[in-house]
């Protein structure tokens, strides 16, 4: 008997020990993702794709190779990448490099003034190049910031994404998109547009994991 494929939960924003502020190993990511029933995920390390590439080859579920790129004034995530993008190139060049390798442009925590959002003036000027907006980031501590992102995405007709922004195993899967299975960039984008946002915010103390990771790495621990 045939029927529609069962929807899966996808966490679109996860870090690993390849990020400067994270100690979580690739094995820990896999274990936590399976425990929480994720069907796929995106690895979006800061200015790095080696962890994402490695996990995409070994994980028992689809892994989107991503990178959260520091553009010099804010961050942009590239999804479905094949090559590393250097930081501090500015938003225009960063987006050009994402596009050159067939990737998707995904804007993380766009209105979280407590973090490192892309300035709104840049977001608006580059909106024609944006594929999706993160409308639920579990590490956003002020709900109004996520709510504003959701309204912005709806106003401009852009798909909304969600992710835990996990830097520790317990955070993985706290925010996700429930969507149809996908096999490539185009089917992912089509599925995302029909997806449903789910999950909830993490407790504020999770930011301590990032601080501790930076200290450990700074002292060579």
Short mmCIF file of N, CA, C and O in Angstrom, two decimals, residues 122-170:
data_model
loop_
_atom_site.label_atom_id
_atom_site.label_comp_id
_atom_site.label_asym_id
_atom_site.label_seq_id
_atom_site.Cartn_x
_atom_site.Cartn_y
_atom_site.Cartn_z
N UNK A 122 21.19 45.54 6.10
CA UNK A 122 21.81 44.59 5.18
C UNK A 122 20.83 43.49 4.79
O UNK A 122 20.77 43.07 3.62
N UNK A 123 20.08 43.00 5.78
CA UNK A 123 19.10 41.97 5.50
C UNK A 123 18.09 42.44 4.45
O UNK A 123 17.78 41.73 3.50
N UNK A 124 17.60 43.66 4.62
CA UNK A 124 16.61 44.19 3.68
C UNK A 124 17.20 44.41 2.29
O UNK A 124 16.57 44.12 1.28
N UNK A 125 18.43 44.89 2.24
CA UNK A 125 19.03 45.16 0.94
C UNK A 125 19.37 43.88 0.18
O UNK A 125 19.45 43.88 -1.06
N UNK A 126 19.57 42.78 0.90
CA UNK A 126 19.95 41.51 0.28
C UNK A 126 18.81 40.50 0.28
O UNK A 126 19.03 39.32 -0.03
N UNK A 127 17.61 40.96 0.59
CA UNK A 127 16.49 40.04 0.77
C UNK A 127 16.22 39.18 -0.47
O UNK A 127 15.80 38.03 -0.36
N UNK A 128 16.49 39.72 -1.63
CA UNK A 128 16.25 38.97 -2.87
C UNK A 128 17.19 37.77 -3.01
O UNK A 128 16.95 36.89 -3.85
N UNK A 129 18.24 37.73 -2.19
CA UNK A 129 19.20 36.62 -2.23
C UNK A 129 18.98 35.61 -1.10
O UNK A 129 19.68 34.60 -1.03
N UNK A 130 18.03 35.88 -0.23
CA UNK A 130 17.80 35.03 0.95
C UNK A 130 16.80 33.93 0.62
O UNK A 130 15.74 34.18 0.03
N UNK A 131 17.13 32.69 1.03
CA UNK A 131 16.25 31.56 0.78
C UNK A 131 15.33 31.25 1.95
O UNK A 131 14.23 30.74 1.76
N UNK A 132 15.79 31.51 3.18
CA UNK A 132 14.98 31.18 4.36
C UNK A 132 15.47 31.98 5.56
O UNK A 132 16.61 32.43 5.61
N UNK A 133 14.57 32.15 6.51
CA UNK A 133 14.83 32.89 7.74
C UNK A 133 14.65 31.96 8.94
O UNK A 133 13.68 31.19 9.01
N UNK A 134 15.57 32.02 9.89
CA UNK A 134 15.41 31.25 11.12
C UNK A 134 14.37 31.96 12.00
O UNK A 134 14.62 33.05 12.50
N UNK A 135 13.23 31.31 12.20
CA UNK A 135 12.15 31.95 12.94
C UNK A 135 12.02 31.41 14.37
O UNK A 135 11.30 31.97 15.18
N UNK A 136 12.71 30.30 14.65
CA UNK A 136 12.78 29.80 16.03
C UNK A 136 14.20 29.29 16.28
O UNK A 136 14.62 28.28 15.73
N UNK A 137 14.92 30.04 17.09
CA UNK A 137 16.25 29.65 17.54
C UNK A 137 16.12 29.40 19.04
O UNK A 137 15.74 30.30 19.80
N UNK A 138 16.43 28.18 19.47
CA UNK A 138 16.19 27.81 20.86
C UNK A 138 17.10 28.54 21.85
O UNK A 138 16.82 28.55 23.05
N UNK A 139 18.17 29.16 21.38
CA UNK A 139 19.06 29.90 22.27
C UNK A 139 18.69 31.38 22.37
O UNK A 139 19.35 32.12 23.12
N UNK A 140 17.68 31.81 21.67
CA UNK A 140 17.20 33.18 21.80
C UNK A 140 16.48 33.32 23.14
O UNK A 140 15.53 32.58 23.41
N UNK A 141 16.93 34.24 23.97
CA UNK A 141 16.40 34.34 25.33
C UNK A 141 15.19 35.26 25.45
O UNK A 141 14.51 35.25 26.47
N UNK A 142 14.93 36.06 24.43
CA UNK A 142 13.78 36.97 24.45
C UNK A 142 12.79 36.50 23.37
O UNK A 142 13.08 36.62 22.18
N UNK A 143 11.65 35.94 23.75
CA UNK A 143 10.72 35.39 22.77
C UNK A 143 10.33 36.37 21.66
O UNK A 143 10.09 35.96 20.52
N UNK A 144 10.29 37.65 21.98
CA UNK A 144 9.89 38.65 20.99
C UNK A 144 10.81 38.66 19.77
O UNK A 144 10.39 39.01 18.66
N UNK A 145 12.08 38.29 19.98
CA UNK A 145 13.02 38.28 18.85
C UNK A 145 12.63 37.20 17.84
O UNK A 145 12.65 37.43 16.63
N UNK A 146 12.29 36.00 18.34
CA UNK A 146 11.84 34.94 17.44
C UNK A 146 10.50 35.29 16.80
O UNK A 146 10.27 35.02 15.62
N UNK A 147 9.62 35.89 17.58
CA UNK A 147 8.31 36.27 17.05
C UNK A 147 8.45 37.28 15.92
O UNK A 147 7.75 37.21 14.90
N UNK A 148 9.36 38.22 16.10
CA UNK A 148 9.58 39.22 15.05
C UNK A 148 10.13 38.56 13.78
O UNK A 148 9.75 38.91 12.67
N UNK A 149 11.03 37.59 13.95
CA UNK A 149 11.57 36.87 12.80
C UNK A 149 10.48 36.13 12.05
O UNK A 149 10.47 36.11 10.81
N UNK A 150 9.55 35.53 12.78
CA UNK A 150 8.44 34.81 12.14
C UNK A 150 7.56 35.77 11.34
O UNK A 150 7.14 35.46 10.22
N UNK A 151 7.27 36.92 11.92
CA UNK A 151 6.46 37.91 11.19
C UNK A 151 7.19 38.41 9.95
O UNK A 151 6.59 38.61 8.90
N UNK A 152 8.49 38.61 10.08
CA UNK A 152 9.29 39.10 8.96
C UNK A 152 9.27 38.09 7.82
O UNK A 152 9.09 38.45 6.65
N UNK A 153 9.47 36.82 8.14
CA UNK A 153 9.48 35.79 7.11
C UNK A 153 8.12 35.71 6.40
O UNK A 153 8.05 35.62 5.17
N UNK A 154 7.06 35.78 7.18
CA UNK A 154 5.72 35.72 6.59
C UNK A 154 5.46 36.93 5.70
O UNK A 154 4.93 36.80 4.58
N UNK A 155 5.84 38.10 6.16
CA UNK A 155 5.62 39.33 5.39
C UNK A 155 6.32 39.28 4.04
O UNK A 155 5.77 39.74 3.03
N UNK A 156 7.52 38.70 4.01
CA UNK A 156 8.31 38.70 2.79
C UNK A 156 8.22 37.38 2.02
O UNK A 156 8.95 37.19 1.03
N UNK A 157 7.32 36.51 2.44
CA UNK A 157 7.07 35.28 1.71
C UNK A 157 8.24 34.32 1.69
O UNK A 157 8.46 33.61 0.71
N UNK A 158 8.99 34.27 2.80
CA UNK A 158 10.15 33.40 2.89
C UNK A 158 9.87 32.21 3.81
O UNK A 158 9.20 32.37 4.83
N UNK A 159 10.39 31.03 3.48
CA UNK A 159 10.22 29.89 4.39
C UNK A 159 10.89 30.16 5.73
O UNK A 159 11.94 30.81 5.79
N UNK A 160 10.29 29.65 6.78
CA UNK A 160 10.86 29.77 8.11
C UNK A 160 11.54 28.48 8.51
O UNK A 160 11.03 27.38 8.25
N UNK A 161 12.71 28.62 9.15
CA UNK A 161 13.43 27.46 9.65
C UNK A 161 13.56 27.53 11.16
O UNK A 161 13.25 28.55 11.78
N UNK A 162 14.02 26.44 11.75
CA UNK A 162 14.18 26.39 13.20
C UNK A 162 15.35 25.49 13.56
O UNK A 162 15.64 24.52 12.86
N UNK A 163 16.00 25.83 14.66
CA UNK A 163 17.10 25.01 15.12
C UNK A 163 17.44 25.29 16.56
O UNK A 163 17.13 26.35 17.10
N UNK A 164 18.10 24.33 17.16
CA UNK A 164 18.46 24.44 18.57
C UNK A 164 19.62 25.39 18.80
O UNK A 164 19.78 25.93 19.89
N UNK A 165 20.47 25.58 17.77
CA UNK A 165 21.74 26.31 17.94
C UNK A 165 22.56 25.60 19.01
O UNK A 165 23.28 26.23 19.79
N UNK A 166 22.45 24.28 19.03
CA UNK A 166 23.04 23.48 20.10
C UNK A 166 24.56 23.58 20.13
O UNK A 166 25.23 23.49 19.11
N UNK A 167 25.07 23.74 21.36
CA UNK A 167 26.50 23.65 21.64
C UNK A 167 26.77 22.55 22.67
O UNK A 167 27.90 22.39 23.13
N UNK A 168 25.72 21.81 23.04
CA UNK A 168 25.84 20.71 23.98
C UNK A 168 24.77 19.68 23.63
O UNK A 168 23.74 20.02 23.04
N UNK A 169 25.00 18.41 23.96
CA UNK A 169 24.07 17.35 23.55
C UNK A 169 22.63 17.55 24.02
O UNK A 169 21.69 17.24 23.29
N UNK A 170 22.46 18.07 25.22
CA UNK A 170 21.12 18.24 25.75
C UNK A 170 20.26 19.25 25.01
O UNK A 170 19.04 19.26 25.16
#
